[in-house]
N, CA, C and O atoms as a Tinker XYZ file with bonds, in Angstrom:
   496  protein
     1  N     44.317000   74.571000   66.278000    73     2
     2  CA    44.789000   73.234000   66.039000    64     1     3
     3  C     46.128000   73.061000   66.727000    63     2     4     5
     4  O     46.398000   73.722000   67.730000    81     3
     5  N     46.945000   72.210000   66.224000    73     3     6
     6  CA    48.241000   71.983000   66.842000    64     5     7
     7  C     48.100000   71.184000   68.123000    63     6     8     9
     8  O     47.230000   70.320000   68.234000    81     7
     9  N     48.936000   71.467000   69.067000    73     7    10
    10  CA    48.895000   70.738000   70.325000    64     9    11
    11  C     49.830000   69.529000   70.306000    63    10    12    13
    12  O     50.571000   69.301000   69.350000    81    11
    13  N     49.769000   68.774000   71.385000    73    11    14
    14  CA    50.650000   67.620000   71.511000    64    13    15
    15  C     50.117000   66.427000   70.715000    63    14    16    17
    16  O     48.918000   66.308000   70.464000    81    15
    17  N     51.013000   65.578000   70.341000    73    15    18
    18  CA    50.665000   64.364000   69.605000    64    17    19
    19  C     49.965000   63.395000   70.559000    63    18    20    21
    20  O     50.490000   63.142000   71.643000    81    19
    21  N     48.810000   62.845000   70.203000    73    19    22
    22  CA    48.098000   61.957000   71.127000    64    21    23
    23  C     48.812000   60.627000   71.353000    63    22    24    25
    24  O     48.520000   59.939000   72.331000    81    23
    25  N     49.724000   60.255000   70.488000    73    23    26
    26  CA    50.395000   58.965000   70.623000    64    25    27
    27  C     51.712000   59.071000   71.387000    63    26    28    29
    28  O     52.405000   58.068000   71.561000    81    27
    29  N     52.061000   60.250000   71.837000    73    27    30
    30  CA    53.354000   60.473000   72.489000    64    29    31
    31  C     53.502000   59.634000   73.763000    63    30    32    33
    32  O     54.553000   59.030000   73.978000    81    31
    33  N     52.487000   59.589000   74.592000    73    31    34
    34  CA    52.551000   58.844000   75.843000    64    33    35
    35  C     52.619000   57.340000   75.587000    63    34    36    37
    36  O     53.279000   56.616000   76.332000    81    35
    37  N     51.961000   56.877000   74.566000    73    35    38
    38  CA    51.939000   55.455000   74.253000    64    37    39
    39  C     53.340000   54.976000   73.894000    63    38    40    41
    40  O     53.733000   53.877000   74.287000    81    39
    41  N     54.090000   55.771000   73.163000    73    39    42
    42  CA    55.426000   55.385000   72.755000    64    41    43
    43  C     56.331000   55.223000   73.967000    63    42    44    45
    44  O     57.134000   54.292000   74.013000    81    43
    45  N     56.216000   56.107000   74.946000    73    43    46
    46  CA    57.048000   56.015000   76.136000    64    45    47
    47  C     56.743000   54.736000   76.909000    63    46    48    49
    48  O     57.665000   54.093000   77.411000    81    47
    49  N     55.481000   54.354000   77.017000    73    47    50
    50  CA    55.116000   53.128000   77.716000    64    49    51
    51  C     55.604000   51.896000   76.969000    63    50    52    53
    52  O     55.949000   50.887000   77.584000    81    51
    53  N     55.633000   51.977000   75.666000    73    51    54
    54  CA    56.005000   50.824000   74.852000    64    53    55
    55  C     57.483000   50.460000   75.066000    63    54    56    57
    56  O     57.843000   49.286000   74.975000    81    55
    57  N     58.326000   51.437000   75.346000    73    55    58
    58  CA    59.744000   51.179000   75.509000    64    57    59
    59  C     60.117000   50.773000   76.933000    63    58    60    61
    60  O     61.241000   50.326000   77.162000    81    59
    61  N     59.215000   50.914000   77.886000    73    59    62
    62  CA    59.574000   50.669000   79.277000    64    61    63
    63  C     59.777000   49.191000   79.584000    63    62    64    65
    64  O     60.454000   48.877000   80.563000    81    63
    65  N     59.229000   48.276000   78.805000    73    63    66
    66  CA    59.376000   46.854000   79.092000    64    65    67
    67  C     60.805000   46.373000   78.868000    63    66    68    69
    68  O     61.202000   45.347000   79.421000    81    67
    69  N     61.578000   47.090000   78.072000    73    67    70
    70  CA    62.950000   46.665000   77.785000    64    69    71
    71  C     63.832000   46.768000   79.024000    63    70    72    73
    72  O     64.704000   45.925000   79.231000    81    71
    73  N     63.618000   47.781000   79.842000    73    71    74
    74  CA    64.450000   47.931000   81.028000    64    73    75
    75  C     64.176000   46.824000   82.033000    63    74    76    77
    76  O     65.084000   46.412000   82.756000    81    75
    77  N     62.959000   46.341000   82.091000    73    75    78
    78  CA    62.631000   45.260000   83.016000    64    77    79
    79  C     63.295000   43.956000   82.572000    63    78    80    81
    80  O     63.721000   43.168000   83.416000    81    79
    81  N     63.390000   43.720000   81.278000    73    79    82
    82  CA    63.985000   42.485000   80.768000    64    81    83
    83  C     65.504000   42.533000   80.752000    63    82    84    85
    84  O     66.152000   41.486000   80.741000    81    83
    85  N     66.077000   43.713000   80.752000    73    83    86
    86  CA    67.516000   43.861000   80.586000    64    85    87
    87  C     68.285000   43.160000   81.708000    63    86    88    89
    88  O     69.340000   42.580000   81.454000    81    87
    89  N     67.784000   43.203000   82.925000    73    87    90
    90  CA    68.476000   42.593000   84.046000    64    89    91
    91  C     68.528000   41.081000   83.978000    63    90    92    93
    92  O     69.382000   40.467000   84.616000    81    91
    93  N     67.635000   40.468000   83.218000    73    91    94
    94  CA    67.575000   39.018000   83.126000    64    93    95
    95  C     68.796000   38.446000   82.409000    63    94    96    97
    96  O     69.238000   37.343000   82.731000    81    95
    97  N     69.335000   39.170000   81.458000    73    95    98
    98  CA    70.427000   38.664000   80.655000    64    97    99
    99  C     71.705000   39.473000   80.855000    63    98   100   101
   100  O     72.409000   39.760000   79.886000    81    99
   101  N     72.012000   39.840000   82.086000    73    99   102
   102  CA    73.221000   40.609000   82.342000    64   101   103
   103  C     74.456000   39.764000   82.035000    63   102   104   105
   104  O     74.524000   38.588000   82.393000    81   103
   105  N     75.401000   40.364000   81.385000    73   103   106
   106  CA    76.635000   39.680000   81.049000    64   105   107
   107  C     77.695000   40.017000   82.078000    63   106   108   109
   108  O     77.634000   41.048000   82.748000    81   107
   109  N     78.662000   39.131000   82.188000    73   107   110
   110  CA    79.780000   39.409000   83.074000    64   109   111
   111  C     80.622000   40.509000   82.461000    63   110   112   113
   112  O     80.651000   40.679000   81.242000    81   111
   113  N     81.296000   41.243000   83.300000    73   111   114
   114  CA    82.181000   42.296000   82.816000    64   113   115
   115  C     83.398000   41.658000   82.154000    63   114   116   117
   116  O     83.695000   40.482000   82.369000    81   115
   117  N     84.090000   42.445000   81.353000    73   115   118
   118  CA    85.256000   41.942000   80.624000    64   117   119
   119  C     86.313000   41.382000   81.564000    63   118   120   121
   120  O     86.926000   40.356000   81.265000    81   119
   121  N     86.535000   42.046000   82.702000    73   119   122
   122  CA    87.591000   41.583000   83.597000    64   121   123
   123  C     87.244000   40.242000   84.245000    63   122   124   125
   124  O     88.144000   39.439000   84.493000    81   123
   125  N     85.967000   39.978000   84.526000    73   123   126
   126  CA    85.567000   38.699000   85.103000    64   125   127
   127  C     85.751000   37.567000   84.091000    63   126   128   129
   128  O     86.218000   36.485000   84.449000    81   127
   129  N     85.388000   37.810000   82.836000    73   127   130
   130  CA    85.565000   36.798000   81.792000    64   129   131
   131  C     87.050000   36.558000   81.554000    63   130   132   133
   132  O     87.473000   35.416000   81.372000    81   131
   133  N     87.832000   37.611000   81.555000    73   131   134
   134  CA    89.276000   37.493000   81.356000    64   133   135
   135  C     89.903000   36.657000   82.472000    63   134   136   137
   136  O     90.769000   35.823000   82.208000    81   135
   137  N     89.469000   36.874000   83.723000    73   135   138
   138  CA    89.994000   36.105000   84.846000    64   137   139
   139  C     89.677000   34.622000   84.698000    63   138   140   141
   140  O     90.523000   33.779000   84.997000    81   139
   141  N     88.460000   34.287000   84.235000    73   139   142
   142  CA    88.097000   32.886000   84.020000    64   141   143
   143  C     88.966000   32.258000   82.936000    63   142   144   145
   144  O     89.407000   31.117000   83.074000    81   143
   145  N     89.211000   32.994000   81.869000    73   143   146
   146  CA    90.055000   32.473000   80.793000    64   145   147
   147  C     91.488000   32.249000   81.274000    63   146   148   149
   148  O     92.130000   31.274000   80.882000    81   147
   149  N     91.989000   33.144000   82.117000    73   147   150
   150  CA    93.342000   32.993000   82.663000    64   149   151
   151  C     93.413000   31.768000   83.569000    63   150   152   153
   152  O     94.391000   31.023000   83.527000    81   151
   153  N     92.373000   31.552000   84.396000    73   151   154
   154  CA    92.348000   30.372000   85.269000    64   153   155
   155  C     92.380000   29.087000   84.450000    63   154   156   157
   156  O     93.116000   28.156000   84.779000    81   155
   157  N     91.579000   29.033000   83.377000    73   155   158
   158  CA    91.565000   27.845000   82.528000    64   157   159
   159  C     92.913000   27.635000   81.853000    63   158   160   161
   160  O     93.368000   26.500000   81.713000    81   159
   161  N     93.548000   28.714000   81.437000    73   159   162
   162  CA    94.859000   28.604000   80.791000    64   161   163
   163  C     95.908000   28.109000   81.785000    63   162   164   165
   164  O     96.784000   27.326000   81.416000    81   163
   165  N     95.833000   28.551000   83.032000    73   163   166
   166  CA    96.776000   28.106000   84.055000    64   165   167
   167  C     96.609000   26.621000   84.377000    63   166   168   169
   168  O     97.581000   25.930000   84.683000    81   167
   169  N     95.369000   26.139000   84.303000    73   167   170
   170  CA    95.093000   24.726000   84.569000    64   169   171
   171  C     95.395000   23.856000   83.355000    63   170   172   173
   172  O     95.372000   22.629000   83.452000    81   171
   173  N     95.672000   24.471000   82.230000    73   171   174
   174  CA    95.986000   23.720000   81.017000    64   173   175
   175  C     94.757000   23.242000   80.277000    63   174   176   177
   176  O     94.846000   22.317000   79.469000    81   175
   177  N     93.613000   23.850000   80.535000    73   175   178
   178  CA    92.370000   23.463000   79.867000    64   177   179
   179  C     91.986000   24.542000   78.872000    63   178   180   181
   180  O     92.413000   25.690000   78.993000    81   179
   181  N     91.175000   24.170000   77.886000    73   179   182
   182  CA    90.646000   25.176000   76.974000    64   181   183
   183  C     89.190000   25.448000   77.345000    63   182   184   185
   184  O     88.631000   24.783000   78.217000    81   183
   185  N     88.590000   26.410000   76.690000    73   183   186
   186  CA    87.228000   26.832000   77.027000    64   185   187
   187  C     86.192000   25.775000   76.675000    63   186   188   189
   188  O     85.114000   25.756000   77.269000    81   187
   189  N     86.491000   24.895000   75.726000    73   187   190
   190  CA    85.512000   23.896000   75.274000    64   189   191
   191  C     85.456000   22.684000   76.192000    63   190   192   193
   192  O     84.409000   22.044000   76.290000    81   191
   193  N     86.554000   22.348000   76.866000    73   191   194
   194  CA    86.630000   21.107000   77.627000    64   193   195
   195  C     85.898000   21.130000   78.953000    63   194   196   197
   196  O     85.931000   20.134000   79.674000    81   195
   197  N     85.254000   22.195000   79.298000    73   195   198
   198  CA    84.617000   22.348000   80.599000    64   197   199
   199  C     83.248000   21.651000   80.598000    63   198   200   201
   200  O     82.414000   21.926000   79.735000    81   199
   201  N     83.017000   20.752000   81.562000    73   199   202
   202  CA    81.721000   20.094000   81.694000    64   201   203
   203  C     80.750000   21.051000   82.373000    63   202   204   205
   204  O     81.062000   21.637000   83.410000    81   203
   205  N     79.579000   21.203000   81.780000    73   203   206
   206  CA    78.593000   22.138000   82.321000    64   205   207
   207  C     77.465000   21.386000   83.009000    63   206   208   209
   208  O     77.004000   20.367000   82.495000    81   207
   209  N     77.009000   21.871000   84.170000    73   207   210
   210  CA    75.873000   21.219000   84.830000    64   209   211
   211  C     74.572000   21.504000   84.079000    63   210   212   213
   212  O     74.436000   22.538000   83.426000    81   211
   213  N     73.626000   20.583000   84.179000    73   211   214
   214  CA    72.327000   20.745000   83.518000    64   213   215
   215  C     71.489000   21.727000   84.323000    63   214   216   217
   216  O     71.305000   21.555000   85.528000    81   215
   217  N     70.981000   22.755000   83.652000    73   215   218
   218  CA    70.135000   23.762000   84.293000    64   217   219
   219  C     68.929000   23.997000   83.400000    63   218   220   221
   220  O     69.075000   24.446000   82.263000    81   219
   221  N     67.750000   23.700000   83.900000    73   219   222
   222  CA    66.527000   23.797000   83.094000    64   221   223
   223  C     66.139000   25.238000   82.777000    63   222   224   225
   224  O     65.398000   25.478000   81.824000    81   223
   225  N     66.624000   26.192000   83.554000    73   223   226
   226  CA    66.244000   27.586000   83.346000    64   225   227
   227  C     67.017000   28.237000   82.205000    63   226   228   229
   228  O     66.586000   29.265000   81.682000    81   227
   229  N     68.138000   27.666000   81.814000    73   227   230
   230  CA    68.966000   28.250000   80.762000    64   229   231
   231  C     68.609000   27.673000   79.401000    63   230   232   233
   232  O     68.092000   26.559000   79.319000    81   231
   233  N     68.878000   28.419000   78.330000    73   231   234
   234  CA    68.626000   27.890000   76.990000    64   233   235
   235  C     69.481000   26.656000   76.726000    63   234   236   237
   236  O     70.658000   26.621000   77.084000    81   235
   237  N     68.888000   25.651000   76.101000    73   235   238
   238  CA    69.611000   24.424000   75.779000    64   237   239
   239  C     70.046000   23.663000   77.009000    63   238   240   241
   240  O     71.053000   22.955000   76.971000    81   239
   241  N     69.317000   23.790000   78.095000    73   239   242
   242  CA    69.613000   23.133000   79.372000    64   241   243
   243  C     71.004000   23.516000   79.904000    63   242   244   245
   244  O     71.575000   22.792000   80.719000    81   243
   245  N     71.543000   24.647000   79.447000    73   243   246
   246  CA    72.824000   25.131000   79.928000    64   245   247
   247  C     74.023000   24.381000   79.382000    63   246   248   249
   248  O     75.114000   24.492000   79.941000    81   247
   249  N     73.857000   23.615000   78.301000    73   247   250
   250  CA    74.945000   22.796000   77.767000    64   249   251
   251  C     75.755000   23.482000   76.683000    63   250   252   253
   252  O     76.878000   23.060000   76.406000    81   251
   253  N     75.224000   24.522000   76.062000    73   251   254
   254  CA    75.900000   25.190000   74.948000    64   253   255
   255  C     76.261000   26.603000   75.381000    63   254   256   257
   256  O     75.420000   27.502000   75.359000    81   255
   257  N     77.531000   26.796000   75.778000    73   255   258
   258  CA    77.966000   28.035000   76.416000    64   257   259
   259  C     79.202000   28.571000   75.722000    63   258   260   261
   260  O     80.119000   27.813000   75.406000    81   259
   261  N     79.230000   29.876000   75.484000    73   259   262
   262  CA    80.417000   30.548000   74.950000    64   261   263
   263  C     81.059000   31.314000   76.103000    63   262   264   265
   264  O     80.483000   32.267000   76.628000    81   263
   265  N     82.248000   30.890000   76.484000    73   263   266
   266  CA    82.920000   31.494000   77.633000    64   265   267
   267  C     83.373000   32.911000   77.338000    63   266   268   269
   268  O     83.319000   33.770000   78.218000    81   267
   269  N     83.819000   33.172000   76.116000    73   267   270
   270  CA    84.305000   34.504000   75.772000    64   269   271
   271  C     83.189000   35.543000   75.835000    63   270   272   273
   272  O     83.401000   36.653000   76.324000    81   271
   273  N     82.008000   35.191000   75.346000    73   271   274
   274  CA    80.891000   36.142000   75.286000    64   273   275
   275  C     79.936000   36.003000   76.466000    63   274   276   277
   276  O     79.035000   36.827000   76.626000    81   275
   277  N     80.115000   34.974000   77.295000    73   275   278
   278  CA    79.255000   34.725000   78.449000    64   277   279
   279  C     77.795000   34.575000   78.025000    63   278   280   281
   280  O     76.909000   35.241000   78.561000    81   279
   281  N     77.558000   33.686000   77.049000    73   279   282
   282  CA    76.208000   33.469000   76.532000    64   281   283
   283  C     75.907000   31.980000   76.433000    63   282   284   285
   284  O     76.788000   31.167000   76.156000    81   283
   285  N     74.634000   31.643000   76.669000    73   283   286
   286  CA    74.144000   30.279000   76.490000    64   285   287
   287  C     73.329000   30.228000   75.205000    63   286   288   289
   288  O     72.700000   31.211000   74.815000    81   287
   289  N     73.349000   29.053000   74.545000    73   287   290
   290  CA    72.643000   28.896000   73.284000    64   289   291
   291  C     71.710000   27.702000   73.352000    63   290   292   293
   292  O     71.897000   26.798000   74.168000    81   291
   293  N     70.698000   27.706000   72.483000    73   291   294
   294  CA    69.676000   26.669000   72.493000    64   293   295
   295  C     70.173000   25.356000   71.905000    63   294   296   297
   296  O     69.702000   24.292000   72.306000    81   295
   297  N     71.104000   25.403000   70.971000    73   295   298
   298  CA    71.582000   24.171000   70.349000    64   297   299
   299  C     73.015000   24.346000   69.869000    63   298   300   301
   300  O     73.567000   25.446000   69.866000    81   299
   301  N     73.598000   23.219000   69.463000    73   299   302
   302  CA    74.978000   23.227000   68.980000    64   301   303
   303  C     75.109000   24.033000   67.695000    63   302   304   305
   304  O     76.109000   24.723000   67.492000    81   303
   305  N     74.099000   23.949000   66.821000    73   303   306
   306  CA    74.174000   24.673000   65.546000    64   305   307
   307  C     74.125000   26.185000   65.749000    63   306   308   309
   308  O     74.803000   26.930000   65.041000    81   307
   309  N     73.334000   26.634000   66.702000    73   307   310
   310  CA    73.270000   28.070000   67.004000    64   309   311
   311  C     74.602000   28.534000   67.584000    63   310   312   313
   312  O     75.073000   29.628000   67.273000    81   311
   313  N     75.205000   27.701000   68.426000    73   311   314
   314  CA    76.506000   28.048000   69.006000    64   313   315
   315  C     77.577000   28.114000   67.916000    63   314   316   317
   316  O     78.438000   28.994000   67.942000    81   315
   317  N     77.524000   27.180000   66.954000    73   315   318
   318  CA    78.490000   27.201000   65.854000    64   317   319
   319  C     78.311000   28.438000   64.980000    63   318   320   321
   320  O     79.292000   29.022000   64.521000    81   319
   321  N     77.059000   28.839000   64.748000    73   319   322
   322  CA    76.808000   30.074000   64.001000    64   321   323
   323  C     77.376000   31.283000   64.749000    63   322   324   325
   324  O     77.922000   32.206000   64.144000    81   323
   325  N     77.238000   31.258000   66.061000    73   323   326
   326  CA    77.766000   32.347000   66.882000    64   325   327
   327  C     79.292000   32.409000   66.778000    63   326   328   329
   328  O     79.867000   33.494000   66.696000    81   327
   329  N     79.944000   31.242000   66.783000    73   327   330
   330  CA    81.404000   31.207000   66.688000    64   329   331
   331  C     81.905000   31.800000   65.376000    63   330   332   333
   332  O     83.022000   32.315000   65.317000    81   331
   333  N     81.096000   31.734000   64.331000    73   331   334
   334  CA    81.487000   32.298000   63.044000    64   333   335
   335  C     81.112000   33.776000   62.914000    63   334   336   337
   336  O     81.445000   34.408000   61.911000    81   335
   337  N     80.432000   34.329000   63.904000    73   335   338
   338  CA    79.965000   35.710000   63.801000    64   337   339
   339  C     81.082000   36.713000   64.067000    63   338   340   341
   340  O     82.093000   36.396000   64.693000    81   339
   341  N     80.876000   37.909000   63.583000    73   339   342
   342  CA    81.836000   39.001000   63.755000    64   341   343
   343  C     81.934000   39.408000   65.229000    63   342   344   345
   344  O     83.016000   39.721000   65.725000    81   343
   345  N     80.805000   39.399000   65.913000    73   343   346
   346  CA    80.769000   39.804000   67.309000    64   345   347
   347  C     81.646000   38.887000   68.172000    63   346   348   349
   348  O     82.386000   39.363000   69.033000    81   347
   349  N     81.560000   37.575000   67.939000    73   347   350
   350  CA    82.360000   36.627000   68.709000    64   349   351
   351  C     83.845000   36.780000   68.388000    63   350   352   353
   352  O     84.683000   36.748000   69.290000    81   351
   353  N     84.168000   36.943000   67.130000    73   351   354
   354  CA    85.566000   37.065000   66.737000    64   353   355
   355  C     86.213000   38.303000   67.347000    63   354   356   357
   356  O     87.376000   38.263000   67.748000    81   355
   357  N     85.460000   39.406000   67.420000    73   355   358
   358  CA    85.978000   40.616000   68.051000    64   357   359
   359  C     86.191000   40.403000   69.548000    63   358   360   361
   360  O     87.174000   40.868000   70.124000    81   359
   361  N     85.252000   39.692000   70.162000    73   359   362
   362  CA    85.338000   39.430000   71.601000    64   361   363
   363  C     86.561000   38.555000   71.922000    63   362   364   365
   364  O     87.261000   38.798000   72.905000    81   363
   365  N     86.810000   37.542000   71.091000    73   363   366
   366  CA    87.976000   36.681000   71.292000    64   365   367
   367  C     89.258000   37.488000   71.148000    63   366   368   369
   368  O     90.208000   37.287000   71.905000    81   367
   369  N     89.288000   38.393000   70.189000    73   367   370
   370  CA    90.465000   39.226000   69.975000    64   369   371
   371  C     90.721000   40.134000   71.181000    63   370   372   373
   372  O     91.869000   40.311000   71.591000    81   371
   373  N     89.667000   40.703000   71.745000    73   371   374
   374  CA    89.807000   41.566000   72.921000    64   373   375
   375  C     90.303000   40.757000   74.119000    63   374   376   377
   376  O     91.167000   41.212000   74.868000    81   375
   377  N     89.748000   39.544000   74.294000    73   375   378
   378  CA    90.116000   38.722000   75.445000    64   377   379
   379  C     91.519000   38.128000   75.320000    63   378   380   381
   380  O     92.129000   37.789000   76.334000    81   379
   381  N     92.040000   37.994000   74.108000    73   379   382
   382  CA    93.385000   37.435000   73.949000    64   381   383
   383  C     94.463000   38.511000   74.053000    63   382   384   385
   384  O     95.650000   38.188000   74.103000    81   383
   385  N     94.075000   39.756000   74.087000    73   383   386
   386  CA    95.025000   40.861000   74.191000    64   385   387
   387  C     95.389000   41.150000   75.631000    63   386   388   389
   388  O     95.323000   40.258000   76.478000    81   387
   389  N     95.776000   42.391000   75.925000    73   387   390
   390  CA    96.124000   42.753000   77.303000    64   389   391
   391  C     94.896000   42.707000   78.215000    63   390   392   393
   392  O     93.757000   42.757000   77.750000    81   391
   393  N     95.148000   42.612000   79.496000    73   391   394
   394  CA    94.062000   42.526000   80.473000    64   393   395
   395  C     93.185000   43.771000   80.408000    63   394   396   397
   396  O     93.705000   44.883000   80.319000    81   395
   397  N     91.859000   43.602000   80.450000    73   395   398
   398  CA    90.968000   44.765000   80.421000    64   397   399
   399  C     91.045000   45.548000   81.733000    63   398   400   401
   400  O     91.587000   45.064000   82.726000    81   399
   401  N     90.505000   46.742000   81.723000    73   399   402
   402  CA    90.531000   47.595000   82.907000    64   401   403
   403  C     89.685000   46.991000   84.015000    63   402   404   405
   404  O     88.668000   46.348000   83.756000    81   403
   405  N     90.111000   47.203000   85.235000    73   403   406
   406  CA    89.392000   46.701000   86.404000    64   405   407
   407  C     88.870000   47.873000   87.219000    63   406   408   409
   408  O     89.111000   49.035000   86.888000    81   407
   409  N     88.154000   47.553000   88.284000    73   407   410
   410  CA    87.624000   48.588000   89.160000    64   409   411
   411  C     88.761000   49.344000   89.842000    63   410   412   413
   412  O     88.656000   50.550000   90.068000    81   411
   413  N     89.832000   48.653000   90.168000    73   411   414
   414  CA    90.985000   49.307000   90.789000    64   413   415
   415  C     91.589000   50.347000   89.850000    63   414   416   417
   416  O     91.969000   51.432000   90.291000    81   415
   417  N     91.681000   50.026000   88.553000    73   415   418
   418  CA    92.187000   50.995000   87.583000    64   417   419
   419  C     91.313000   52.245000   87.542000    63   418   420   421
   420  O     91.816000   53.366000   87.468000    81   419
   421  N     90.010000   52.040000   87.590000    73   419   422
   422  CA    89.085000   53.174000   87.542000    64   421   423
   423  C     89.230000   54.052000   88.778000    63   422   424   425
   424  O     89.197000   55.279000   88.683000    81   423
   425  N     89.392000   53.418000   89.943000    73   423   426
   426  CA    89.542000   54.195000   91.173000    64   425   427
   427  C     90.854000   54.980000   91.177000    63   426   428   429
   428  O     90.896000   56.123000   91.633000    81   427
   429  N     91.919000   54.366000   90.672000    73   427   430
   430  CA    93.194000   55.073000   90.609000    64   429   431
   431  C     93.116000   56.261000   89.657000    63   430   432   433
   432  O     93.679000   57.321000   89.930000    81   431
   433  N     92.422000   56.082000   88.547000    73   431   434
   434  CA    92.286000   57.168000   87.579000    64   433   435
   435  C     91.470000   58.327000   88.149000    63   434   436   437
   436  O     91.697000   59.488000   87.808000    81   435
   437  N     90.516000   57.994000   89.023000    73   435   438
   438  CA    89.678000   59.026000   89.618000    64   437   439
   439  C     90.333000   59.655000   90.841000    63   438   440   441
   440  O     89.798000   60.606000   91.412000    81   439
   441  N     91.491000   59.129000   91.246000    73   439   442
   442  CA    92.167000   59.683000   92.411000    64   441   443
   443  C     91.626000   59.172000   93.716000    63   442   444   445
   444  O     91.852000   59.789000   94.758000    81   443
   445  N     90.906000   58.044000   93.696000    73   443   446
   446  CA    90.299000   57.518000   94.910000    64   445   447
   447  C     91.155000   56.451000   95.588000    63   446   448   449
   448  O     91.042000   56.245000   96.796000    81   447
   449  N     91.994000   55.783000   94.836000    73   447   450
   450  CA    92.772000   54.685000   95.383000    64   449   451
   451  C     94.148000   55.136000   95.830000    63   450   452   453
   452  O     94.504000   56.311000   95.738000    81   451
   453  N     94.912000   54.170000   96.316000    73   451   454
   454  CA    96.275000   54.447000   96.742000    64   453   455
   455  C     97.137000   54.649000   95.500000    63   454   456   457
   456  O     97.148000   53.780000   94.628000    81   455
   457  N     97.854000   55.754000   95.386000    73   455   458
   458  CA    98.637000   55.987000   94.176000    64   457   459
   459  C     99.864000   55.099000   94.129000    63   458   460   461
   460  O    100.425000   54.737000   95.163000    81   459
   461  N    100.269000   54.756000   92.933000    73   459   462
   462  CA   101.488000   53.994000   92.728000    64   461   463
   463  C    102.538000   54.957000   92.204000    63   462   464   465
   464  O    102.528000   55.318000   91.027000    81   463
   465  N    103.439000   55.370000   93.077000    73   463   466
   466  CA   104.433000   56.357000   92.701000    64   465   467
   467  C    105.756000   55.723000   92.272000    63   466   468   469
   468  O    106.749000   56.425000   92.079000    81   467
   469  N    105.771000   54.430000   92.127000    73   467   470
   470  CA   106.991000   53.760000   91.708000    64   469   471
   471  C    107.932000   53.513000   92.868000    63   470   472   473
   472  O    107.539000   53.613000   94.030000    81   471
   473  N    109.171000   53.191000   92.553000    73   471   474
   474  CA   110.157000   52.911000   93.592000    64   473   475
   475  C    110.558000   54.194000   94.316000    63   474   476   477
   476  O    110.658000   55.266000   93.719000    81   475
   477  N    110.784000   54.051000   95.613000    73   475   478
   478  CA   111.250000   55.201000   96.389000    64   477   479
   479  C    112.758000   55.317000   96.210000    63   478   480   481
   480  O    113.496000   54.348000   96.385000    81   479
   481  N    113.190000   56.491000   95.867000    73   479   482
   482  CA   114.604000   56.753000   95.691000    64   481   483
   483  C    115.153000   57.392000   96.947000    63   482   484   485
   484  O    114.433000   58.047000   97.700000    81   483
   485  N    116.441000   57.188000   97.157000    73   483   486
   486  CA   117.053000   57.786000   98.344000    64   485   487
   487  C    117.150000   59.292000   98.167000    63   486   488   489
   488  O    117.586000   59.778000   97.124000    81   487
   489  N    116.749000   60.008000   99.171000    73   487   490
   490  CA   116.848000   61.471000   99.095000    64   489   491
   491  C    118.084000   61.947000   99.832000    63   490   492   493
   492  O    118.522000   61.316000  100.794000    81   491
   493  N    118.638000   63.042000   99.390000    73   491   494
   494  CA   119.848000   63.552000  100.026000    64   493   495
   495  C    119.547000   64.597000  101.045000    63   494   496
   496  O    120.462000   65.129000  101.674000    81   495
């Protein structure tokens, strides 16, 4: 008796559809969202005042958008529920703090970029 479980292969196939769908809903990175928020702040606008173009492919025709989380919603009530959620509140807190890490920071940490050694002092 014993041997391999006959349902083992089926389970692996069942999970493979998630990777195909994952690319459809890719979110912007933290630094890209932070840059958009900074641009709006420099222009003196808030995240809500932005007019959105109508797009039939997006949920809710693309009219209900959360800039902090980079998500579209089907209706105003769903967006309001999202604004009250813990996930959104944490995201707003992260975006209102210091600037998130960028690709340049990662390259410098890995030793790939140009190092910043500070001011050059006169040598004797």
